[in-house]
Amino acid sequence: MWGWMKLKNEIGKRIAQLRKSFGMNQEELAEKLNVTFQAVSKWETGASYPDIELLSLISECFHVSVDYLLKGNGFKSKAYYNQKYDQEDYYWGFQPSVMCHKVLQHMPTVKHLRLLDIGCGEGKDAVFFARNGYDVTAFDLSETGIEKTKKLAERCGVYVNAFMADVNTFRLNTEFDIIYSNGVLHYIPPQLREEIFANYKNFTAENGINILSAFVKKPFIGPAPDSEKYTYEWLSGELFMLYHDWRIDICEETIFDCMSSGVPHKHGINRVMAKKISKN
Ligand SMILES: C[S@@+](CC[C@H](N)C(=O)[O-])C[C@H]1O[C@@H](n2cnc3c(N)ncnc32)[C@H](O)[C@@H]1O
């Protein structure tokens, strides 16, 4: 009995947390699900739980799996990053990543451009883009990261549409001109990559770009001393192959020294910038 009560409470807590990270009130969520706001309130306080068919709708609405709603798992890296980000300071600092300048160079904001930052962390790149005039949407698995992204945007006087989502379950249904991601793609297991990237390519506007980086395996580089479990390095060149039918403007591999955890080690990274060009 106690276990069931606890489960109801936990589901409710996760729904409340997701709803807030999407900036929705109980009435708005109720309207989306075609239920009363009292029903939402009861789930969130653990007084009742949603029906099975509603669980599926809720999971779609927040881009998480039903498994996550029920058990809160499948998110090993969430706790890891929530903890890293749970401080006043910004763990990744404020300096935009090298690829940000490539975006400015290749797709300057001479017109309205919609940019998606996948795995935005604490928002240093997303906010940089917003400050440079892009219309920015950003998501990350860490709700602490999302809160800090919103805070940083507010402090800089710009708006970023930031929300919590899992790259492995979230799928695009609106177009972007620029799809950007830095240091995140190793959370996508190999079996999901083709499908996820087909979705990203499909929802990139004509003449839009995808600009991405991925950690790659190299036989001469051992595992990092602080490497996380549940990450999946890419094969060298694998990311480029996904864009074989687009114009590839940047295609590079870098091996760099890293001092995270205080122990010197190396990483291999592939960076790609590819443009969707229409046939005509
Ligand atoms: C190395 S950090 C990079 C953050 C940011 N892109 C930057 O350059 O500052 C990796 C980020 O991936 C996020 N992440 C991990 N697993 C994820 C997933 N399944 N879906 C979305 N984001 C995820 C983490 O929360 C973390 O913020």
PDB file of C-alpha atoms and ligand atoms in Angstrom:
ATOM      1  CA  MET A   1       0.000   0.000   0.000  1.00  0.00           C
ATOM      2  CA  TRP A   2       2.742   2.393   1.028  1.00  0.00           C
ATOM      3  CA  GLY A   3       4.679   1.630  -2.194  1.00  0.00           C
ATOM      4  CA  TRP A   4       1.621   2.535  -4.323  1.00  0.00           C
ATOM      5  CA  MET A   5       1.085   5.790  -2.420  1.00  0.00           C
ATOM      6  CA  LYS A   6       4.726   6.654  -2.937  1.00  0.00           C
ATOM      7  CA  LEU A   7       4.451   5.912  -6.685  1.00  0.00           C
ATOM      8  CA  LYS A   8       1.412   8.246  -7.005  1.00  0.00           C
ATOM      9  CA  ASN A   9       3.329  10.971  -5.192  1.00  0.00           C
ATOM     10  CA  GLU A  10       6.390  10.559  -7.363  1.00  0.00           C
ATOM     11  CA  ILE A  11       4.391  10.632 -10.642  1.00  0.00           C
ATOM     12  CA  GLY A  12       2.652  13.771  -9.438  1.00  0.00           C
ATOM     13  CA  LYS A  13       5.921  15.428  -8.486  1.00  0.00           C
ATOM     14  CA  ARG A  14       7.390  14.709 -11.912  1.00  0.00           C
ATOM     15  CA  ILE A  15       4.289  16.096 -13.670  1.00  0.00           C
ATOM     16  CA  ALA A  16       4.455  19.274 -11.569  1.00  0.00           C
ATOM     17  CA  GLN A  17       8.153  19.668 -12.275  1.00  0.00           C
ATOM     18  CA  LEU A  18       7.723  19.177 -16.022  1.00  0.00           C
ATOM     19  CA  ARG A  19       4.708  21.500 -16.156  1.00  0.00           C
ATOM     20  CA  LYS A  20       6.658  24.263 -14.425  1.00  0.00           C
ATOM     21  CA  SER A  21       9.720  23.790 -16.623  1.00  0.00           C
ATOM     22  CA  PHE A  22       7.386  24.296 -19.626  1.00  0.00           C
ATOM     23  CA  GLY A  23       6.077  27.480 -17.984  1.00  0.00           C
ATOM     24  CA  MET A  24       2.491  26.116 -17.869  1.00  0.00           C
ATOM     25  CA  ASN A  25      -0.060  26.558 -15.126  1.00  0.00           C
ATOM     26  CA  GLN A  26      -2.404  23.747 -14.070  1.00  0.00           C
ATOM     27  CA  GLU A  27      -5.274  25.137 -16.157  1.00  0.00           C
ATOM     28  CA  GLU A  28      -3.142  25.201 -19.312  1.00  0.00           C
ATOM     29  CA  LEU A  29      -2.006  21.616 -18.841  1.00  0.00           C
ATOM     30  CA  ALA A  30      -5.582  20.534 -18.078  1.00  0.00           C
ATOM     31  CA  GLU A  31      -6.786  22.154 -21.294  1.00  0.00           C
ATOM     32  CA  LYS A  32      -4.103  20.386 -23.343  1.00  0.00           C
ATOM     33  CA  LEU A  33      -5.094  17.040 -21.866  1.00  0.00           C
ATOM     34  CA  ASN A  34      -8.808  17.712 -21.939  1.00  0.00           C
ATOM     35  CA  VAL A  35      -9.219  17.169 -18.189  1.00  0.00           C
ATOM     36  CA  THR A  36     -10.190  19.514 -15.361  1.00  0.00           C
ATOM     37  CA  PHE A  37      -7.538  21.522 -13.537  1.00  0.00           C
ATOM     38  CA  GLN A  38      -8.729  19.805 -10.341  1.00  0.00           C
ATOM     39  CA  ALA A  39      -7.595  16.491 -11.881  1.00  0.00           C
ATOM     40  CA  VAL A  40      -4.120  17.945 -12.543  1.00  0.00           C
ATOM     41  CA  SER A  41      -4.003  19.330  -9.027  1.00  0.00           C
ATOM     42  CA  LYS A  42      -4.923  15.921  -7.571  1.00  0.00           C
ATOM     43  CA  TRP A  43      -2.160  14.173  -9.534  1.00  0.00           C
ATOM     44  CA  GLU A  44       0.367  16.727  -8.436  1.00  0.00           C
ATOM     45  CA  THR A  45      -0.520  16.375  -4.751  1.00  0.00           C
ATOM     46  CA  GLY A  46      -0.563  12.578  -5.001  1.00  0.00           C
ATOM     47  CA  ALA A  47      -4.307  12.364  -4.249  1.00  0.00           C
ATOM     48  CA  SER A  48      -4.849  10.450  -7.502  1.00  0.00           C
ATOM     49  CA  TYR A  49      -2.924   9.448 -10.622  1.00  0.00           C
ATOM     50  CA  PRO A  50      -3.592   9.818 -14.359  1.00  0.00           C
ATOM     51  CA  ASP A  51      -5.196   7.005 -16.396  1.00  0.00           C
ATOM     52  CA  ILE A  52      -2.947   4.907 -18.605  1.00  0.00           C
ATOM     53  CA  GLU A  53      -4.007   6.629 -21.852  1.00  0.00           C
ATOM     54  CA  LEU A  54      -3.380  10.029 -20.250  1.00  0.00           C
ATOM     55  CA  LEU A  55       0.118   8.966 -19.208  1.00  0.00           C
ATOM     56  CA  SER A  56       0.950   8.530 -22.860  1.00  0.00           C
ATOM     57  CA  LEU A  57      -0.498  11.983 -23.707  1.00  0.00           C
ATOM     58  CA  ILE A  58       1.393  13.605 -20.829  1.00  0.00           C
ATOM     59  CA  SER A  59       4.631  11.972 -21.948  1.00  0.00           C
ATOM     60  CA  GLU A  60       4.105  13.331 -25.492  1.00  0.00           C
ATOM     61  CA  CYS A  61       3.246  16.751 -24.185  1.00  0.00           C
ATOM     62  CA  PHE A  62       6.522  16.989 -22.225  1.00  0.00           C
ATOM     63  CA  HIS A  63       8.711  14.961 -24.622  1.00  0.00           C
ATOM     64  CA  VAL A  64       9.623  12.363 -21.996  1.00  0.00           C
ATOM     65  CA  SER A  65       8.969   8.628 -21.912  1.00  0.00           C
ATOM     66  CA  VAL A  66       6.122   7.018 -19.965  1.00  0.00           C
ATOM     67  CA  ASP A  67       8.884   5.128 -18.174  1.00  0.00           C
ATOM     68  CA  TYR A  68      10.250   8.419 -16.945  1.00  0.00           C
ATOM     69  CA  LEU A  69       6.824   9.525 -15.666  1.00  0.00           C
ATOM     70  CA  LEU A  70       6.367   6.233 -13.826  1.00  0.00           C
ATOM     71  CA  LYS A  71       9.826   5.553 -12.516  1.00  0.00           C
ATOM     72  CA  GLY A  72      11.842   8.682 -13.138  1.00  0.00           C
ATOM     73  CA  ASN A  73      14.633   6.642 -14.620  1.00  0.00           C
ATOM     74  CA  GLY A  74      16.375   6.530 -17.954  1.00  0.00           C
ATOM     75  CA  PHE A  75      17.955   9.798 -16.946  1.00  0.00           C
ATOM     76  CA  LYS A  76      21.299   8.856 -15.478  1.00  0.00           C
ATOM     77  CA  SER A  77      23.007  12.061 -16.570  1.00  0.00           C
ATOM     78  CA  LYS A  78      20.238  14.277 -15.167  1.00  0.00           C
ATOM     79  CA  ALA A  79      21.283  13.964 -11.528  1.00  0.00           C
ATOM     80  CA  TYR A  80      24.923  14.287 -12.560  1.00  0.00           C
ATOM     81  CA  TYR A  81      24.358  17.650 -14.274  1.00  0.00           C
ATOM     82  CA  ASN A  82      21.775  18.941 -11.810  1.00  0.00           C
ATOM     83  CA  GLN A  83      24.419  18.556  -9.153  1.00  0.00           C
ATOM     84  CA  LYS A  84      27.124  20.241 -11.241  1.00  0.00           C
ATOM     85  CA  TYR A  85      24.807  23.163 -12.055  1.00  0.00           C
ATOM     86  CA  ASP A  86      23.404  23.563  -8.547  1.00  0.00           C
ATOM     87  CA  GLN A  87      25.588  26.548  -7.589  1.00  0.00           C
ATOM     88  CA  GLU A  88      25.623  30.308  -8.091  1.00  0.00           C
ATOM     89  CA  ASP A  89      28.587  30.072 -10.504  1.00  0.00           C
ATOM     90  CA  TYR A  90      28.154  28.883 -14.049  1.00  0.00           C
ATOM     91  CA  TYR A  91      29.927  25.531 -14.376  1.00  0.00           C
ATOM     92  CA  TRP A  92      30.680  26.070 -18.093  1.00  0.00           C
ATOM     93  CA  GLY A  93      31.322  29.807 -17.692  1.00  0.00           C
ATOM     94  CA  PHE A  94      29.959  32.427 -20.076  1.00  0.00           C
ATOM     95  CA  GLN A  95      32.328  32.171 -23.047  1.00  0.00           C
ATOM     96  CA  PRO A  96      30.425  30.925 -26.092  1.00  0.00           C
ATOM     97  CA  SER A  97      31.759  27.732 -27.718  1.00  0.00           C
ATOM     98  CA  VAL A  98      33.960  27.993 -30.827  1.00  0.00           C
ATOM     99  CA  MET A  99      31.125  26.867 -33.090  1.00  0.00           C
ATOM    100  CA  CYS A 100      28.977  29.878 -32.117  1.00  0.00           C
ATOM    101  CA  HIS A 101      31.185  32.206 -34.135  1.00  0.00           C
ATOM    102  CA  LYS A 102      30.860  29.911 -37.156  1.00  0.00           C
ATOM    103  CA  VAL A 103      27.088  30.356 -36.961  1.00  0.00           C
ATOM    104  CA  LEU A 104      27.450  34.149 -36.906  1.00  0.00           C
ATOM    105  CA  GLN A 105      29.819  33.988 -39.846  1.00  0.00           C
ATOM    106  CA  HIS A 106      27.745  31.641 -42.028  1.00  0.00           C
ATOM    107  CA  MET A 107      24.192  32.615 -41.041  1.00  0.00           C
ATOM    108  CA  PRO A 108      24.256  36.271 -39.889  1.00  0.00           C
ATOM    109  CA  THR A 109      20.994  37.693 -38.610  1.00  0.00           C
ATOM    110  CA  VAL A 110      20.201  39.759 -41.671  1.00  0.00           C
ATOM    111  CA  LYS A 111      16.733  38.207 -41.460  1.00  0.00           C
ATOM    112  CA  HIS A 112      14.668  36.441 -38.799  1.00  0.00           C
ATOM    113  CA  LEU A 113      16.409  33.119 -38.002  1.00  0.00           C
ATOM    114  CA  ARG A 114      15.070  30.391 -35.716  1.00  0.00           C
ATOM    115  CA  LEU A 115      17.809  28.543 -33.862  1.00  0.00           C
ATOM    116  CA  LEU A 116      17.546  25.407 -31.733  1.00  0.00           C
ATOM    117  CA  ASP A 117      20.255  24.635 -29.137  1.00  0.00           C
ATOM    118  CA  ILE A 118      20.129  20.932 -28.199  1.00  0.00           C
ATOM    119  CA  GLY A 119      21.468  20.266 -24.684  1.00  0.00           C
ATOM    120  CA  CYS A 120      21.984  23.936 -23.870  1.00  0.00           C
ATOM    121  CA  GLY A 121      23.423  23.287 -20.386  1.00  0.00           C
ATOM    122  CA  GLU A 122      23.321  26.550 -18.422  1.00  0.00           C
ATOM    123  CA  GLY A 123      22.670  28.515 -21.581  1.00  0.00           C
ATOM    124  CA  LYS A 124      25.956  30.249 -22.407  1.00  0.00           C
ATOM    125  CA  ASP A 125      25.589  29.555 -26.150  1.00  0.00           C
ATOM    126  CA  ALA A 126      21.807  29.959 -26.314  1.00  0.00           C
ATOM    127  CA  VAL A 127      22.040  33.379 -24.637  1.00  0.00           C
ATOM    128  CA  PHE A 128      24.942  34.387 -26.867  1.00  0.00           C
ATOM    129  CA  PHE A 129      22.794  33.606 -29.907  1.00  0.00           C
ATOM    130  CA  ALA A 130      19.804  35.490 -28.484  1.00  0.00           C
ATOM    131  CA  ARG A 131      22.015  38.524 -27.798  1.00  0.00           C
ATOM    132  CA  ASN A 132      23.084  38.384 -31.425  1.00  0.00           C
ATOM    133  CA  GLY A 133      19.526  38.579 -32.669  1.00  0.00           C
ATOM    134  CA  TYR A 134      18.572  34.913 -33.254  1.00  0.00           C
ATOM    135  CA  ASP A 135      15.161  33.621 -32.214  1.00  0.00           C
ATOM    136  CA  VAL A 136      16.383  30.936 -29.803  1.00  0.00           C
ATOM    137  CA  THR A 137      14.750  27.751 -28.555  1.00  0.00           C
ATOM    138  CA  ALA A 138      16.824  25.546 -26.267  1.00  0.00           C
ATOM    139  CA  PHE A 139      16.374  22.389 -24.273  1.00  0.00           C
ATOM    140  CA  ASP A 140      18.332  20.277 -21.825  1.00  0.00           C
ATOM    141  CA  LEU A 141      17.691  17.295 -19.615  1.00  0.00           C
ATOM    142  CA  SER A 142      18.744  19.214 -16.509  1.00  0.00           C
ATOM    143  CA  GLU A 143      16.024  21.419 -15.071  1.00  0.00           C
ATOM    144  CA  THR A 144      18.688  23.245 -13.045  1.00  0.00           C
ATOM    145  CA  GLY A 145      20.434  23.995 -16.339  1.00  0.00           C
ATOM    146  CA  ILE A 146      17.161  25.289 -17.786  1.00  0.00           C
ATOM    147  CA  GLU A 147      16.524  27.536 -14.775  1.00  0.00           C
ATOM    148  CA  LYS A 148      20.034  28.961 -15.107  1.00  0.00           C
ATOM    149  CA  THR A 149      19.570  29.465 -18.859  1.00  0.00           C
ATOM    150  CA  LYS A 150      16.391  31.461 -18.216  1.00  0.00           C
ATOM    151  CA  LYS A 151      18.109  33.460 -15.460  1.00  0.00           C
ATOM    152  CA  LEU A 152      21.085  34.263 -17.678  1.00  0.00           C
ATOM    153  CA  ALA A 153      18.806  35.322 -20.529  1.00  0.00           C
ATOM    154  CA  GLU A 154      16.853  37.586 -18.195  1.00  0.00           C
ATOM    155  CA  ARG A 155      20.052  39.116 -16.840  1.00  0.00           C
ATOM    156  CA  CYS A 156      21.163  39.846 -20.407  1.00  0.00           C
ATOM    157  CA  GLY A 157      17.769  41.294 -21.346  1.00  0.00           C
ATOM    158  CA  VAL A 158      16.960  38.675 -23.982  1.00  0.00           C
ATOM    159  CA  TYR A 159      14.442  35.849 -24.327  1.00  0.00           C
ATOM    160  CA  VAL A 160      15.255  32.171 -24.822  1.00  0.00           C
ATOM    161  CA  ASN A 161      12.437  29.665 -25.122  1.00  0.00           C
ATOM    162  CA  ALA A 162      14.096  27.105 -22.826  1.00  0.00           C
ATOM    163  CA  PHE A 163      12.512  23.890 -21.606  1.00  0.00           C
ATOM    164  CA  MET A 164      13.428  20.524 -20.201  1.00  0.00           C
ATOM    165  CA  ALA A 165      13.489  17.608 -22.657  1.00  0.00           C
ATOM    166  CA  ASP A 166      15.417  14.438 -23.389  1.00  0.00           C
ATOM    167  CA  VAL A 167      17.244  14.385 -26.714  1.00  0.00           C
ATOM    168  CA  ASN A 168      16.367  10.701 -27.016  1.00  0.00           C
ATOM    169  CA  THR A 169      12.601  11.184 -26.868  1.00  0.00           C
ATOM    170  CA  PHE A 170      12.080  14.750 -28.056  1.00  0.00           C
ATOM    171  CA  ARG A 171      11.205  15.100 -31.748  1.00  0.00           C
ATOM    172  CA  LEU A 172      10.816  18.294 -33.746  1.00  0.00           C
ATOM    173  CA  ASN A 173       7.517  19.217 -35.316  1.00  0.00           C
ATOM    174  CA  THR A 174       8.359  22.763 -36.372  1.00  0.00           C
ATOM    175  CA  GLU A 175      11.146  24.039 -38.598  1.00  0.00           C
ATOM    176  CA  PHE A 176      14.369  25.731 -37.561  1.00  0.00           C
ATOM    177  CA  ASP A 177      16.900  27.565 -39.701  1.00  0.00           C
ATOM    178  CA  ILE A 178      19.780  26.491 -37.499  1.00  0.00           C
ATOM    179  CA  ILE A 179      20.086  23.346 -35.415  1.00  0.00           C
ATOM    180  CA  TYR A 180      23.024  23.555 -33.053  1.00  0.00           C
ATOM    181  CA  SER A 181      24.474  21.251 -30.432  1.00  0.00           C
ATOM    182  CA  ASN A 182      27.742  21.296 -28.518  1.00  0.00           C
ATOM    183  CA  GLY A 183      29.029  18.390 -26.412  1.00  0.00           C
ATOM    184  CA  VAL A 184      25.741  16.499 -26.089  1.00  0.00           C
ATOM    185  CA  LEU A 185      25.369  13.944 -28.884  1.00  0.00           C
ATOM    186  CA  HIS A 186      27.227  11.219 -26.966  1.00  0.00           C
ATOM    187  CA  TYR A 187      24.048  10.832 -24.897  1.00  0.00           C
ATOM    188  CA  ILE A 188      22.286   9.418 -27.964  1.00  0.00           C
ATOM    189  CA  PRO A 189      22.714   5.635 -28.234  1.00  0.00           C
ATOM    190  CA  PRO A 190      23.792   4.441 -31.724  1.00  0.00           C
ATOM    191  CA  GLN A 191      20.475   2.707 -32.491  1.00  0.00           C
ATOM    192  CA  LEU A 192      18.542   6.019 -32.181  1.00  0.00           C
ATOM    193  CA  ARG A 193      20.837   8.210 -34.244  1.00  0.00           C
ATOM    194  CA  GLU A 194      19.501   7.617 -37.720  1.00  0.00           C
ATOM    195  CA  GLU A 195      15.918   8.333 -36.691  1.00  0.00           C
ATOM    196  CA  ILE A 196      16.753  11.395 -34.592  1.00  0.00           C
ATOM    197  CA  PHE A 197      18.894  12.964 -37.308  1.00  0.00           C
ATOM    198  CA  ALA A 198      16.319  12.217 -39.991  1.00  0.00           C
ATOM    199  CA  ASN A 199      13.905  14.249 -37.832  1.00  0.00           C
ATOM    200  CA  TYR A 200      16.391  17.134 -37.421  1.00  0.00           C
ATOM    201  CA  LYS A 201      17.148  17.192 -41.144  1.00  0.00           C
ATOM    202  CA  ASN A 202      13.484  17.038 -42.036  1.00  0.00           C
ATOM    203  CA  PHE A 203      12.686  20.010 -39.788  1.00  0.00           C
ATOM    204  CA  THR A 204      15.548  22.180 -41.020  1.00  0.00           C
ATOM    205  CA  ALA A 205      14.375  24.947 -43.348  1.00  0.00           C
ATOM    206  CA  GLU A 206      15.709  25.069 -46.947  1.00  0.00           C
ATOM    207  CA  ASN A 207      19.161  26.679 -46.883  1.00  0.00           C
ATOM    208  CA  GLY A 208      19.273  26.140 -43.141  1.00  0.00           C
ATOM    209  CA  ILE A 209      22.218  24.542 -41.355  1.00  0.00           C
ATOM    210  CA  ASN A 210      22.945  21.876 -38.751  1.00  0.00           C
ATOM    211  CA  ILE A 211      26.087  22.607 -36.773  1.00  0.00           C
ATOM    212  CA  LEU A 212      27.097  19.926 -34.313  1.00  0.00           C
ATOM    213  CA  SER A 213      29.922  18.404 -32.342  1.00  0.00           C
ATOM    214  CA  ALA A 214      30.283  14.837 -31.086  1.00  0.00           C
ATOM    215  CA  PHE A 215      32.891  13.055 -28.983  1.00  0.00           C
ATOM    216  CA  VAL A 216      34.499  10.252 -30.973  1.00  0.00           C
ATOM    217  CA  LYS A 217      36.315   7.046 -30.094  1.00  0.00           C
ATOM    218  CA  LYS A 218      39.930   6.799 -31.167  1.00  0.00           C
ATOM    219  CA  PRO A 219      41.897   3.623 -30.473  1.00  0.00           C
ATOM    220  CA  PHE A 220      44.870   5.581 -29.131  1.00  0.00           C
ATOM    221  CA  ILE A 221      42.795   7.518 -26.569  1.00  0.00           C
ATOM    222  CA  GLY A 222      41.829   5.741 -23.373  1.00  0.00           C
ATOM    223  CA  PRO A 223      38.633   6.474 -21.385  1.00  0.00           C
ATOM    224  CA  ALA A 224      38.619   9.804 -19.552  1.00  0.00           C
ATOM    225  CA  PRO A 225      39.255   9.425 -15.792  1.00  0.00           C
ATOM    226  CA  ASP A 226      35.922  11.102 -15.025  1.00  0.00           C
ATOM    227  CA  SER A 227      33.958   9.555 -17.898  1.00  0.00           C
ATOM    228  CA  GLU A 228      30.262   9.120 -17.182  1.00  0.00           C
ATOM    229  CA  LYS A 229      28.423   5.865 -17.488  1.00  0.00           C
ATOM    230  CA  TYR A 230      25.647   5.680 -20.094  1.00  0.00           C
ATOM    231  CA  THR A 231      27.411   7.725 -22.741  1.00  0.00           C
ATOM    232  CA  TYR A 232      28.082   6.511 -26.262  1.00  0.00           C
ATOM    233  CA  GLU A 233      31.016   7.971 -28.116  1.00  0.00           C
ATOM    234  CA  TRP A 234      30.600   8.184 -31.898  1.00  0.00           C
ATOM    235  CA  LEU A 235      32.733   6.495 -34.502  1.00  0.00           C
ATOM    236  CA  SER A 236      35.134   8.844 -36.168  1.00  0.00           C
ATOM    237  CA  GLY A 237      33.338  10.095 -39.329  1.00  0.00           C
ATOM    238  CA  GLU A 238      29.911   8.779 -38.326  1.00  0.00           C
ATOM    239  CA  LEU A 239      28.472  12.275 -37.858  1.00  0.00           C
ATOM    240  CA  PHE A 240      29.701  13.378 -41.298  1.00  0.00           C
ATOM    241  CA  MET A 241      28.032  10.361 -42.931  1.00  0.00           C
ATOM    242  CA  LEU A 242      24.646  11.461 -41.606  1.00  0.00           C
ATOM    243  CA  TYR A 243      24.998  14.584 -43.751  1.00  0.00           C
ATOM    244  CA  HIS A 244      26.359  12.943 -46.939  1.00  0.00           C
ATOM    245  CA  ASP A 245      23.393  14.351 -48.899  1.00  0.00           C
ATOM    246  CA  TRP A 246      23.824  17.955 -47.678  1.00  0.00           C
ATOM    247  CA  ARG A 247      26.555  20.442 -48.519  1.00  0.00           C
ATOM    248  CA  ILE A 248      29.226  19.988 -45.875  1.00  0.00           C
ATOM    249  CA  ASP A 249      30.966  23.283 -45.098  1.00  0.00           C
ATOM    250  CA  ILE A 250      32.880  22.186 -42.006  1.00  0.00           C
ATOM    251  CA  CYS A 251      34.056  18.653 -41.385  1.00  0.00           C
ATOM    252  CA  GLU A 252      36.835  18.411 -38.841  1.00  0.00           C
ATOM    253  CA  GLU A 253      38.345  16.174 -36.229  1.00  0.00           C
ATOM    254  CA  THR A 254      40.320  17.556 -33.306  1.00  0.00           C
ATOM    255  CA  ILE A 255      42.188  15.787 -30.553  1.00  0.00           C
ATOM    256  CA  PHE A 256      42.479  18.027 -27.519  1.00  0.00           C
ATOM    257  CA  ASP A 257      43.972  17.943 -24.034  1.00  0.00           C
ATOM    258  CA  CYS A 258      41.597  18.050 -21.098  1.00  0.00           C
ATOM    259  CA  MET A 259      42.237  18.603 -17.397  1.00  0.00           C
ATOM    260  CA  SER A 260      38.734  17.893 -16.039  1.00  0.00           C
ATOM    261  CA  SER A 261      39.047  16.008 -12.725  1.00  0.00           C
ATOM    262  CA  GLY A 262      42.644  17.265 -12.426  1.00  0.00           C
ATOM    263  CA  VAL A 263      44.096  14.318 -14.387  1.00  0.00           C
ATOM    264  CA  PRO A 264      45.518  15.164 -17.838  1.00  0.00           C
ATOM    265  CA  HIS A 265      43.844  13.194 -20.640  1.00  0.00           C
ATOM    266  CA  LYS A 266      42.687  13.590 -24.239  1.00  0.00           C
ATOM    267  CA  HIS A 267      39.406  13.659 -26.146  1.00  0.00           C
ATOM    268  CA  GLY A 268      38.591  13.275 -29.825  1.00  0.00           C
ATOM    269  CA  ILE A 269      35.839  15.452 -31.238  1.00  0.00           C
ATOM    270  CA  ASN A 270      34.191  15.698 -34.676  1.00  0.00           C
ATOM    271  CA  ARG A 271      32.536  18.931 -35.790  1.00  0.00           C
ATOM    272  CA  VAL A 272      30.249  19.265 -38.725  1.00  0.00           C
ATOM    273  CA  MET A 273      28.425  22.157 -40.324  1.00  0.00           C
ATOM    274  CA  ALA A 274      26.130  21.089 -43.139  1.00  0.00           C
ATOM    275  CA  LYS A 275      23.677  23.053 -45.257  1.00  0.00           C
ATOM    276  CA  LYS A 276      20.354  21.841 -46.634  1.00  0.00           C
ATOM    277  CA  ILE A 277      20.291  22.889 -50.266  1.00  0.00           C
ATOM    278  CA  SER A 278      17.218  22.465 -52.413  1.00  0.00           C
ATOM    279  CA  LYS A 279      17.557  20.520 -55.709  1.00  0.00           C
ATOM    280  CA  ASN A 280      16.278  23.389 -57.899  1.00  0.00           C
TER     281      ASN A 280
HETATM  282  C1  LIG B   1      28.953  18.864 -21.829  1.00  0.00           C
HETATM  283  S1  LIG B   1      27.421  19.598 -21.384  1.00  0.00           S
HETATM  284  C2  LIG B   1      27.265  20.782 -22.705  1.00  0.00           C
HETATM  285  C3  LIG B   1      26.341  21.906 -22.358  1.00  0.00           C
HETATM  286  C4  LIG B   1      26.232  23.024 -23.415  1.00  0.00           C
HETATM  287  N1  LIG B   1      25.899  22.528 -24.713  1.00  0.00           N
HETATM  288  C5  LIG B   1      27.489  23.829 -23.473  1.00  0.00           C
HETATM  289  O1  LIG B   1      28.224  23.772 -24.458  1.00  0.00           O
HETATM  290  O2  LIG B   1      27.725  24.546 -22.496  1.00  0.00           O
HETATM  291  C6  LIG B   1      26.266  18.320 -21.799  1.00  0.00           C
HETATM  292  C7  LIG B   1      24.812  18.691 -21.568  1.00  0.00           C
HETATM  293  O3  LIG B   1      24.000  17.645 -22.091  1.00  0.00           O
HETATM  294  C8  LIG B   1      22.857  17.544 -21.272  1.00  0.00           C
HETATM  295  N2  LIG B   1      22.257  16.218 -21.475  1.00  0.00           N
HETATM  296  C9  LIG B   1      22.696  15.014 -21.052  1.00  0.00           C
HETATM  297  N3  LIG B   1      21.857  14.039 -21.439  1.00  0.00           N
HETATM  298  C10 LIG B   1      20.858  14.647 -22.129  1.00  0.00           C
HETATM  299  C11 LIG B   1      19.674  14.176 -22.768  1.00  0.00           C
HETATM  300  N4  LIG B   1      19.380  12.877 -22.768  1.00  0.00           N
HETATM  301  N5  LIG B   1      18.855  15.080 -23.340  1.00  0.00           N
HETATM  302  C12 LIG B   1      19.150  16.413 -23.333  1.00  0.00           C
HETATM  303  N6  LIG B   1      20.259  16.910 -22.740  1.00  0.00           N
HETATM  304  C13 LIG B   1      21.107  16.041 -22.160  1.00  0.00           C
HETATM  305  C14 LIG B   1      23.407  17.729 -19.871  1.00  0.00           C
HETATM  306  O4  LIG B   1      22.404  18.066 -18.943  1.00  0.00           O
HETATM  307  C15 LIG B   1      24.429  18.828 -20.113  1.00  0.00           C
HETATM  308  O5  LIG B   1      23.865  20.092 -19.887  1.00  0.00           O
END
